[in-house]
Short mmCIF file of C-alpha atoms in Angstrom, two decimals:
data_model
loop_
_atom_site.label_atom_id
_atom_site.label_comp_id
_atom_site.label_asym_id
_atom_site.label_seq_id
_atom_site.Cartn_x
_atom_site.Cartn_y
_atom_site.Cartn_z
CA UNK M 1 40.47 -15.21 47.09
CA UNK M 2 40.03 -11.47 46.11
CA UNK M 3 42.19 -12.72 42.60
CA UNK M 4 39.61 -15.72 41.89
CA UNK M 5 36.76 -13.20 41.89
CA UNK M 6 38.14 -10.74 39.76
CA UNK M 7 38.25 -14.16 37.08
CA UNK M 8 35.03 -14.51 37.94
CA UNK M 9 34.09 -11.21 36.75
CA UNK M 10 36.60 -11.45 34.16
CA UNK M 11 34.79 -14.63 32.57
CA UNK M 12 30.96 -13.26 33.40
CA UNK M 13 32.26 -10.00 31.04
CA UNK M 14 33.48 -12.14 28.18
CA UNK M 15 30.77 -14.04 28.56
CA UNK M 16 28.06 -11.28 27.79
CA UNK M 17 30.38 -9.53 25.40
CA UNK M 18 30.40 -12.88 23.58
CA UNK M 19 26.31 -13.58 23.84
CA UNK M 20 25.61 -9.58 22.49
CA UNK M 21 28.19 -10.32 19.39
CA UNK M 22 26.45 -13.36 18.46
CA UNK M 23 23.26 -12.26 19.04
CA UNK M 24 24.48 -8.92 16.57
CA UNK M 25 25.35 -11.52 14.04
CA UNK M 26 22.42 -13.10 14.30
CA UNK M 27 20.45 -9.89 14.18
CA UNK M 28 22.97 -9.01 10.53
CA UNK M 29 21.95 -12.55 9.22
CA UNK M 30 18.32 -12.33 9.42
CA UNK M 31 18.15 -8.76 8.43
CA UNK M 32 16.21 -6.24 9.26
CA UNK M 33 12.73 -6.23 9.38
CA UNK M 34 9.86 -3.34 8.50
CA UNK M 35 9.84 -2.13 12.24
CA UNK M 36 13.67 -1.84 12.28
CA UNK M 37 13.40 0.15 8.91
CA UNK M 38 11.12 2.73 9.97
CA UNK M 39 13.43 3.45 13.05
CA UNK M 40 16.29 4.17 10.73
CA UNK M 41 14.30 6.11 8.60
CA UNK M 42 13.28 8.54 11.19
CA UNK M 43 16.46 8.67 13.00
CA UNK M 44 18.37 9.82 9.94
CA UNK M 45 15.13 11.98 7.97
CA UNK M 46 16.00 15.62 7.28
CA UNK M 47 12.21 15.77 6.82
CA UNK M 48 11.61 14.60 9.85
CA UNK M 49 14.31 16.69 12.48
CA UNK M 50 12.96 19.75 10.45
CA UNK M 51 9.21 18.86 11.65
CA UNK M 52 10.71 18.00 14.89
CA UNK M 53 12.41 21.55 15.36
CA UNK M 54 9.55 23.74 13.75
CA UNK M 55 7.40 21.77 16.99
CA UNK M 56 9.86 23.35 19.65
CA UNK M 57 10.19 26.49 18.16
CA UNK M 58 6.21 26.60 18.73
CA UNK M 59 6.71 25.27 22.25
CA UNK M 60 8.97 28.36 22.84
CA UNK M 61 6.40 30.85 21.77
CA UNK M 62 4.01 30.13 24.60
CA UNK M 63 5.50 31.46 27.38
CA UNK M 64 6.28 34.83 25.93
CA UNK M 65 2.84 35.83 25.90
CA UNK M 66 2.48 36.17 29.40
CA UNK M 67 5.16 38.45 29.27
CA UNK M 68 3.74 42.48 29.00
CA UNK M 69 5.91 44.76 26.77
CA UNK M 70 8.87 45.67 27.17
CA UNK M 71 8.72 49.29 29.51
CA UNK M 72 10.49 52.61 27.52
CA UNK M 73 12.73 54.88 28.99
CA UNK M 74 12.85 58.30 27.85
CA UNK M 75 15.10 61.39 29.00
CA UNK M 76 14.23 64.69 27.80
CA UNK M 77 16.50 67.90 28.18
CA UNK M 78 14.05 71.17 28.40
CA UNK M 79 15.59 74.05 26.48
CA UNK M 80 18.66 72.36 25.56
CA UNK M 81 19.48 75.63 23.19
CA UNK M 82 23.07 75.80 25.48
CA UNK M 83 23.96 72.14 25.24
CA UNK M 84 22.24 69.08 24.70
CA UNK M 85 23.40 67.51 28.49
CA UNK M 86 24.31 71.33 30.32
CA UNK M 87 23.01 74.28 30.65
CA UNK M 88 19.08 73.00 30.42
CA UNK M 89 16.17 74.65 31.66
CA UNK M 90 14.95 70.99 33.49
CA UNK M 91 15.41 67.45 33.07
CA UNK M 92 12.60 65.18 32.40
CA UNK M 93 13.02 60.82 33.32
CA UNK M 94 9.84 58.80 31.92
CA UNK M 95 9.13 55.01 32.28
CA UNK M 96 6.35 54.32 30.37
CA UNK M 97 4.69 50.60 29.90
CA UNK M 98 1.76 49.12 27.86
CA UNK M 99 -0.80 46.86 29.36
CA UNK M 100 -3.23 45.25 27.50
CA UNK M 101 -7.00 43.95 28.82
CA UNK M 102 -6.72 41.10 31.52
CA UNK M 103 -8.09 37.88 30.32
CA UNK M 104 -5.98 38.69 26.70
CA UNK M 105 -2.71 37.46 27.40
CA UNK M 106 -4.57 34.06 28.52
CA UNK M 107 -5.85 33.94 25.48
CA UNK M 108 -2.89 34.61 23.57
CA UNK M 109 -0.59 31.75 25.19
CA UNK M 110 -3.85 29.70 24.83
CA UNK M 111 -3.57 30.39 20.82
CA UNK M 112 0.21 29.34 20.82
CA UNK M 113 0.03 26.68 22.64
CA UNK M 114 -2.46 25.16 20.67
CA UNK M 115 -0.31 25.96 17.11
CA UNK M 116 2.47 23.83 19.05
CA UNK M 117 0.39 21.41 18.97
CA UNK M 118 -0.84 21.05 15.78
CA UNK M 119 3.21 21.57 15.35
CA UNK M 120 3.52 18.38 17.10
CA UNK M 121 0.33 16.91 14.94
CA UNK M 122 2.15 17.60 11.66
CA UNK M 123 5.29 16.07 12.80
CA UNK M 124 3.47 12.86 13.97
CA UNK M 125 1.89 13.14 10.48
CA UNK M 126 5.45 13.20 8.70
CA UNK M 127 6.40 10.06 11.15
CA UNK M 128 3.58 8.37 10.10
CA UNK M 129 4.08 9.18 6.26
CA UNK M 130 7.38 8.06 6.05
CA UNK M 131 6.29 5.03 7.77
CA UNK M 132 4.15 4.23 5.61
CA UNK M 133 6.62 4.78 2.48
CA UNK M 134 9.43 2.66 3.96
CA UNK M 135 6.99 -0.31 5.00
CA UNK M 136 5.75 -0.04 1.34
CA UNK M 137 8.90 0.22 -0.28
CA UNK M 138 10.36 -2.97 1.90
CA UNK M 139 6.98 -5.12 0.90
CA UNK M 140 7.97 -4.30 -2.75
CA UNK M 141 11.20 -5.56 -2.59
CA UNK M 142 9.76 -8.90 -0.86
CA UNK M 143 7.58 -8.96 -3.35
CA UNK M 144 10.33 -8.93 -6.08
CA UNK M 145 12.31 -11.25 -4.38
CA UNK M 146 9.32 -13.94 -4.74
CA UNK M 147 8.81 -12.98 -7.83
CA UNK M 148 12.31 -13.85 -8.82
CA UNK M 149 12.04 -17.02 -7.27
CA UNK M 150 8.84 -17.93 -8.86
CA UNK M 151 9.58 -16.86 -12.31
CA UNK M 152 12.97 -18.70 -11.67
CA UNK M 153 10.71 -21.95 -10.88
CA UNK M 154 8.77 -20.93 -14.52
CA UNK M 155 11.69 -20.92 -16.16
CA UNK M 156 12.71 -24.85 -14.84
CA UNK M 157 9.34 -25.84 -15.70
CA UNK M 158 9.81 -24.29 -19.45
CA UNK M 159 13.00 -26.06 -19.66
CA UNK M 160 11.14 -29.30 -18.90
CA UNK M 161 8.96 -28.45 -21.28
CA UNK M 162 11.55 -27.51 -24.12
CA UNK M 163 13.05 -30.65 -24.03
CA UNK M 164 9.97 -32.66 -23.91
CA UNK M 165 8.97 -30.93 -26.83
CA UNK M 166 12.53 -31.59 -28.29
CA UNK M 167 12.42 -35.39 -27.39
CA UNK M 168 8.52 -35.90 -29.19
CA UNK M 169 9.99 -33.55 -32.04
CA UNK M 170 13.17 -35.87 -32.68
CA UNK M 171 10.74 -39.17 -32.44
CA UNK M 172 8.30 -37.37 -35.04
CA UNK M 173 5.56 -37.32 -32.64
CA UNK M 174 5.15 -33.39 -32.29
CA UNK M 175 5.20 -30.69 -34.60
CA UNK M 176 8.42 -28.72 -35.57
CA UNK M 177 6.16 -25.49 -34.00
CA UNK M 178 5.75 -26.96 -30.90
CA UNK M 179 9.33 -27.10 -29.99
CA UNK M 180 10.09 -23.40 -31.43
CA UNK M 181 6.96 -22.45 -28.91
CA UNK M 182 9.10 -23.65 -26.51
CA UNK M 183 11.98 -21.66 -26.99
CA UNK M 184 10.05 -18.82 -27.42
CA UNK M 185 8.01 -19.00 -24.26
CA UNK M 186 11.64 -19.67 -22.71
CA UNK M 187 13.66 -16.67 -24.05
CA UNK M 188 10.30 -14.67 -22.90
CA UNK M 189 10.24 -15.78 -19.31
CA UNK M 190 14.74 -15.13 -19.26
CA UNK M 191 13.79 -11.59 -20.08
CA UNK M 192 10.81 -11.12 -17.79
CA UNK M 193 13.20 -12.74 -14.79
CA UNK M 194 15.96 -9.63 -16.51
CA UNK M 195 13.24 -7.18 -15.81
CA UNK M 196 12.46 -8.38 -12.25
CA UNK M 197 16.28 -7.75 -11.28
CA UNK M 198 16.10 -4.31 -12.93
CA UNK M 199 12.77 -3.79 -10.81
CA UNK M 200 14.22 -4.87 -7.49
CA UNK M 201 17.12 -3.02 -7.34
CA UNK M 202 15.26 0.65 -8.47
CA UNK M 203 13.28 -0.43 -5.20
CA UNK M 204 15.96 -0.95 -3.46
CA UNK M 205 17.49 2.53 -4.62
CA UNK M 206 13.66 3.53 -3.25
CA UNK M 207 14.24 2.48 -0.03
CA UNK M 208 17.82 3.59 0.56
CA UNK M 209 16.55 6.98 -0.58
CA UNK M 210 13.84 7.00 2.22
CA UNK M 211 16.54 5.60 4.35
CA UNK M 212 19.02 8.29 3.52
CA UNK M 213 21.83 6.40 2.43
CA UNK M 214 23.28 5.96 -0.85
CA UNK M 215 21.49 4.49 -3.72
CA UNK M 216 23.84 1.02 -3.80
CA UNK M 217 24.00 0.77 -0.31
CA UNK M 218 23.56 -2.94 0.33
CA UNK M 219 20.56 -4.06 2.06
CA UNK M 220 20.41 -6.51 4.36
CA UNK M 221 16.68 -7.39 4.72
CA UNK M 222 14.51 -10.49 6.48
CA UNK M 223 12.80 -11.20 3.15
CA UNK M 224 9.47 -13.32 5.74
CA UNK M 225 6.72 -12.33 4.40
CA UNK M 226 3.64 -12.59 6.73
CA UNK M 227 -0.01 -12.32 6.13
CA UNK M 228 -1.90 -11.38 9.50
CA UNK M 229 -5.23 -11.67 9.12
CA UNK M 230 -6.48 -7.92 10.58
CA UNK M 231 -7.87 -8.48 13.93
CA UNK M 232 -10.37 -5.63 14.30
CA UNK M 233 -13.73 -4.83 13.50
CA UNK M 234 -14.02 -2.02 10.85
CA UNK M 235 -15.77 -0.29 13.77
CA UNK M 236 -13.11 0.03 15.57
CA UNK M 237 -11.09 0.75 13.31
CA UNK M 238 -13.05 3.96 12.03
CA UNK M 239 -13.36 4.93 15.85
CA UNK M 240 -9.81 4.33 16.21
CA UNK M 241 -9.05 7.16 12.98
CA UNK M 242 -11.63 9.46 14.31
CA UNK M 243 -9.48 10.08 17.62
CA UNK M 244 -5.66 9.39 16.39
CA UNK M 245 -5.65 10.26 12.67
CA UNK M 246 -3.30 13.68 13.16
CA UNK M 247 -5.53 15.68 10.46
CA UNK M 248 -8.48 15.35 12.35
CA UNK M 249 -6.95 16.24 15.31
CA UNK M 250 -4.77 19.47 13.82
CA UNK M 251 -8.56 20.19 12.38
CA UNK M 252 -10.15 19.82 15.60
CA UNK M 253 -7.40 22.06 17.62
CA UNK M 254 -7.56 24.64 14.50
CA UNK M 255 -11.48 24.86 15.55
CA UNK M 256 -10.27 25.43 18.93
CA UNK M 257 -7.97 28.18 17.69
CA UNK M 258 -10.48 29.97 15.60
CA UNK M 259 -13.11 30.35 18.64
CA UNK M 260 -10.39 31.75 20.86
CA UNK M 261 -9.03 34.13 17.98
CA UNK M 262 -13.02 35.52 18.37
CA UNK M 263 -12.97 35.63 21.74
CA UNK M 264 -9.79 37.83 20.84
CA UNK M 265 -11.40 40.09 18.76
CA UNK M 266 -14.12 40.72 21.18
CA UNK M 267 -11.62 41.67 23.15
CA UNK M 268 -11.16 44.57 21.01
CA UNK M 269 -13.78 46.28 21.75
CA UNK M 270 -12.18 46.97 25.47
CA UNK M 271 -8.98 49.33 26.12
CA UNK M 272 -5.64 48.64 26.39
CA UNK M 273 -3.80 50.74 29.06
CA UNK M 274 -0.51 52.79 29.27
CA UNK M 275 0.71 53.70 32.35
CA UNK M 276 3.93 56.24 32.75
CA UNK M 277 5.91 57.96 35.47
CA UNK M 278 7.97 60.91 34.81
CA UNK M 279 10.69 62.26 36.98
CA UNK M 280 11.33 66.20 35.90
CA UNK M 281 14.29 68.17 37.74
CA UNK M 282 14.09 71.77 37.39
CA UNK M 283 17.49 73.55 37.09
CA UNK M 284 16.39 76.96 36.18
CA UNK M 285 14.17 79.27 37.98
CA UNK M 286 11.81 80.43 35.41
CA UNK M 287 11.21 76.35 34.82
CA UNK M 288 9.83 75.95 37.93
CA UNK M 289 6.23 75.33 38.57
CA UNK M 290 6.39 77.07 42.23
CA UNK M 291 9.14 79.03 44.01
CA UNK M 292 11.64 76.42 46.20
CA UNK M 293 10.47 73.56 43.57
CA UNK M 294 13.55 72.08 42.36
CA UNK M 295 12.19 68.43 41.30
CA UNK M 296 8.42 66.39 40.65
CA UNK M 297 7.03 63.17 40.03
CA UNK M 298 4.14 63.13 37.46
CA UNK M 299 1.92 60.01 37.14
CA UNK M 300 -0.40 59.43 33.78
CA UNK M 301 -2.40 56.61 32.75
CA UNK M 302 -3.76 56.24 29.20
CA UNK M 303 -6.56 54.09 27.08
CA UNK M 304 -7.52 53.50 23.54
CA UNK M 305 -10.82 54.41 22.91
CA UNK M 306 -12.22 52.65 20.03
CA UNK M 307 -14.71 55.31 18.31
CA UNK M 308 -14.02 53.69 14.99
CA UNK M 309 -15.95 50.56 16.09
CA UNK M 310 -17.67 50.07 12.93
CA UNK M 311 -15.12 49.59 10.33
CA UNK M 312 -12.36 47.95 12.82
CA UNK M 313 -13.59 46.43 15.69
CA UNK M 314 -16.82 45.05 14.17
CA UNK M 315 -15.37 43.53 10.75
CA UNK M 316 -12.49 41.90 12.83
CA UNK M 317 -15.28 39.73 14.95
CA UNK M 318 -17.25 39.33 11.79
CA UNK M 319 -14.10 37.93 10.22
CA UNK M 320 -12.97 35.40 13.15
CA UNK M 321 -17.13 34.37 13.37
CA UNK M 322 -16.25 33.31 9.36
CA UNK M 323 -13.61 31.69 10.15
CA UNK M 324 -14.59 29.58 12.68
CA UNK M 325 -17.36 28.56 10.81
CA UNK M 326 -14.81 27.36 8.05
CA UNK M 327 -12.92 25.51 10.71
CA UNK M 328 -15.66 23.30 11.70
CA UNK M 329 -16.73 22.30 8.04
CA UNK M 330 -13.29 21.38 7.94
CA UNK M 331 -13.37 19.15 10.43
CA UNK M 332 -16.68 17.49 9.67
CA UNK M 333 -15.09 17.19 6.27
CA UNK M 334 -11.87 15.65 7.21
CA UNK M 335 -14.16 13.18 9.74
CA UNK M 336 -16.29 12.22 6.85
CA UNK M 337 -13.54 11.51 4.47
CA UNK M 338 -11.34 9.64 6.85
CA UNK M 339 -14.59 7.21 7.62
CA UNK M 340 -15.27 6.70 4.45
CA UNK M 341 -11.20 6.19 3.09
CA UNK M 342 -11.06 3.39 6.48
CA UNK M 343 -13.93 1.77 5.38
CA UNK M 344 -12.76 1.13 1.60
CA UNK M 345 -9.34 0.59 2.80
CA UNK M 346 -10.57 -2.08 5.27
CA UNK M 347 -12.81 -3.73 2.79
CA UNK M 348 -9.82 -3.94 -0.11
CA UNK M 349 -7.77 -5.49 2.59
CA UNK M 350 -9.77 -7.88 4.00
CA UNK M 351 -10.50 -9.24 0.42
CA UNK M 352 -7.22 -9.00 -0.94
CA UNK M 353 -6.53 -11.08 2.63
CA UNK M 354 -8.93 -13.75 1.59
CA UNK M 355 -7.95 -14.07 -2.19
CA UNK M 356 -4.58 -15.08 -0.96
CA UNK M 357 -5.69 -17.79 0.82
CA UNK M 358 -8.03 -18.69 -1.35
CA UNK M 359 -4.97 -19.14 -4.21
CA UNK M 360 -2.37 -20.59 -1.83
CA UNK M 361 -4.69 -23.45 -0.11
CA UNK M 362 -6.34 -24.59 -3.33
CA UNK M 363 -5.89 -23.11 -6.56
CA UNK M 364 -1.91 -22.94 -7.11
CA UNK M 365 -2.01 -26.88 -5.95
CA UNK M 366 -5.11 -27.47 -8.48
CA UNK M 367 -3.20 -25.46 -11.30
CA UNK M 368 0.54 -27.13 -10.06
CA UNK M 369 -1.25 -30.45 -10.19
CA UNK M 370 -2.65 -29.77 -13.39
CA UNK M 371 0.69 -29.42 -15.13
CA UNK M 372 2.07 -31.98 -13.78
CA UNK M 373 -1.12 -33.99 -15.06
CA UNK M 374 -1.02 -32.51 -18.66
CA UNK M 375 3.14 -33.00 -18.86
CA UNK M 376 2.66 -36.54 -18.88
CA UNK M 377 -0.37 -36.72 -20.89
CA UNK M 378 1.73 -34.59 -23.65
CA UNK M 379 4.28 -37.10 -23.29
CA UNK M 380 1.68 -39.79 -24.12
CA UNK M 381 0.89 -38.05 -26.98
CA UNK M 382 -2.83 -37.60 -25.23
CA UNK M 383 -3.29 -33.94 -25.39
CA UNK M 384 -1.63 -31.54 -27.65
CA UNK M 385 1.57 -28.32 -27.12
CA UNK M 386 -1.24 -25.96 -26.81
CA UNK M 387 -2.85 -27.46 -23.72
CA UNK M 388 0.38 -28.41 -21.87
CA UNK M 389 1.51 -24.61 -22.50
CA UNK M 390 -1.95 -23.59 -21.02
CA UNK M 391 -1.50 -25.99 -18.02
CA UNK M 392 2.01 -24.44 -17.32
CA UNK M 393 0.93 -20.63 -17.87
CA UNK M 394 -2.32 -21.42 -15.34
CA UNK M 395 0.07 -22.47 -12.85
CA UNK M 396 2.09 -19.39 -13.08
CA UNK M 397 -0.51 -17.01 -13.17
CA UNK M 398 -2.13 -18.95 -10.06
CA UNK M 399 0.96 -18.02 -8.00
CA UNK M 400 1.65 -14.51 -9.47
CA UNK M 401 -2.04 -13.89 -8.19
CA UNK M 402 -0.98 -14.64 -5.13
CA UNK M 403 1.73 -12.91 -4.93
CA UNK M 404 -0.14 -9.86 -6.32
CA UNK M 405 -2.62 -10.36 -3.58
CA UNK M 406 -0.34 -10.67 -1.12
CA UNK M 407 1.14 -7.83 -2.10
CA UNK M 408 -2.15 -5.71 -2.37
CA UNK M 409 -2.89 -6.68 1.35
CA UNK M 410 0.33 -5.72 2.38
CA UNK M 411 -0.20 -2.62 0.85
CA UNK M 412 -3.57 -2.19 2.11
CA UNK M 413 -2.50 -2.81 5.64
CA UNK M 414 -0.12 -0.11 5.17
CA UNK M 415 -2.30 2.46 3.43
CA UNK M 416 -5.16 1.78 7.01
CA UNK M 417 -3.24 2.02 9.21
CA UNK M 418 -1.61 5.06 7.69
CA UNK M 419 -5.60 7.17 6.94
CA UNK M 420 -5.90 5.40 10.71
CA UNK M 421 -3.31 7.33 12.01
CA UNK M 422 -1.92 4.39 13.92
CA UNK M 423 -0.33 1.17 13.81
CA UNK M 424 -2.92 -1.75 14.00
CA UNK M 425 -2.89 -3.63 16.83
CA UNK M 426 -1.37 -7.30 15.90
#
């Protein structure tokens, strides 16, 4: 019995091990997708563990400011003419330490912990750069792919066309031009479809830069390419930068910064205190301060008094008032710009959005059906070389606008959500 359910187990554990390989295969077939690229961007970014480590580094400079100084010890050998550790007149042990104003060490961690933050801000910022960049760079390379295969589709058609021209030229029905035309348009579109390749793969070198890897690595990529109409209201969208795009918030936190650095220099204007106890053994009579003394404790407190008010104290709060006041134009700045780059962004995309559809439900099928129309017309000697190579460039250019449409909302959705500051919702 105990034997049958260790097959059990046995089989169950092949099983799975079986279902994850597959499904890994699968995963290698279809390739990876934008989402997937990103992650492997930032996992292997320099850029990125750099931002990530400057971040902690800020984290660990918080605490320390709670800390007071550290205390000084100092030992002092009265009349050490005989010997610098025998033969003294006394012996003198101080502890001294340095305390500044309550409320400024607050303060202080208060300041550092909001640089960590705007730490953290700039590395979210890098994330979302490099984002951006890899999501563009895998769109281009979709878009090269199609336009490979659409140029390759071109190139059939001219072929058609070249020996159409051929058969009307050998029956004396066409012009000897119209059939060099032909080859020329031909040879034209073999070296554009030359020029894609070159294109594609210096945007695949692109993306394995921003990937890390080396510029041939093979790339295994799902070449879908999806247009999602954007599903918020510009808005929201605005809103949605005003509270997650990382410069406003590093601006807004650098505001914050600025009014506690005055507070700071207020702060000036009251003491900082050093307190010190001294231990003195007296060896030798004449070095004591009353007969039968042989030791004493001295206690002494100290203060900074700030008498030069008026060319420290003053011009340091004048200073931090300044730049606080630069701070907040900052961030209105950064607010207003951000607004106004979402709203242009948004309006580009939505259009570019609606020019696709506009060329892939009715004017590539007009233009395809067009061709199609004036190829046998040509052939019927109705309409002449010029107007069939017309009918056949329309087409062409009706589908490379939608690519480049395509491609410009792609783009566009890319560029919002990166002035955003976050990925749009789907």
């Amino acid at each position: 019995m105990m034997q049958r359910g260790r097959d059990i187990i046995v089989i169950v554990a092949l099983t799975m091990a079986a279902g994850l390989a597959l499904a890994s295969n699968a995963l290698a077939q279809q390739g990876l997708n934008a989402e997937q690229l990103v992650e492997l961007a930032v996992e292997s970014s320099p850029q990125i563990h750099s931002m990530h480590a400057q971040w902690e580094a800020a984290n660990h400079q918080i605490l320390q400011n709670y800390a007071p100084a550290d205390p000084i010890f100092t030992y002092t050998n009265v009349d050490a003419s005989h010997g610098i550790l025998n033969n003294a007149a006394s012996h003198s042990h101080q502890i001294s330490e340095n305390f500044q104003f309550p409320g400024k060490a607050g303060l202080q961690a208060e300041q550092a912990r909001g640089t960590a933050k705007i730490a953290r801000f700039a590395y979210e910022a890098a994330i979302r750069d490099l984002r951006a960049a890899v999501k563009t760079a895998y769109y281009q390379i979709l878009l090269d792919e199609t336009l490979l295969d659409l140029n390759g589709q071109n190139i059939e058609n001219l072929h058609q066309v070249l020996k159409v021209s051929e058969i009307a030229y050998s029956a004396s029905q066409a012009a000897q031009s119209d059939f060099i035309l032909a080859e020329v348009n031909l040879a034209q579109a073999e070296q554009q479809q030359r020029q894609y390749r070159v294109q594609k793969a210096n945007d695949e070198t692109n993306l394995n830069q921003l990937l890390y890897r080396d510029p041939d690595s093979p790339l295994r990529l799902d070449r879908t390419m999806r247009l999602d109409r954007l599903s918020l209201p510009l808005k929201t969208a605005v809103e949605m930068a005003s509270q997650a795009r990382q410069e406003i918030l590093e601006a807004a936190l650098t505001e914050k910064n600025q009014n506690t650095a005055l507070e700071l220099a207020r702060f000036e204007y009251v003491p900082d205190y050093q307190v010190a106890l001294d231990y003195d053994q007296f060896i030798l009579e004449g070095a004591q301060p009353a007969p039968n003394v042989s030791h004493g404790v001295t206690f002494s407190i100290g203060f900074n008094l700030p008498v030069f008010f008026w060319i420290h104290q003053n011009e340091d709060v004048k200073a931090a008032q300044y730049a606080l006041e630069a701070a907040r134009s900052n961030l209105q700045l950064i607010r207003n710009q951000t607004a106004a780059t979402v709203t242009e962004l948004f309006r580009t995309t939505q259009f570019a959005y609606e020019s696709a559809q506009l060329y892939k439900s009715q004017l590539i099928p007009l233009a395809n059906q067009d061709f199609q129309v004036g190829l046998t017309a040509y052939q019927a000697g109705k309409i002449d070389f010029l107007s069939l190579s017309a009918a056949l460039q329309a087409s062409y250019a009706a589908q490379t606008s939608y690519l480049q449409s395509a491609n410009q909302f792609l783009a566009g959705r890319v560029a919002l959500e990166q002035a955003i500051g976050a990925p749009l919702p789907q």
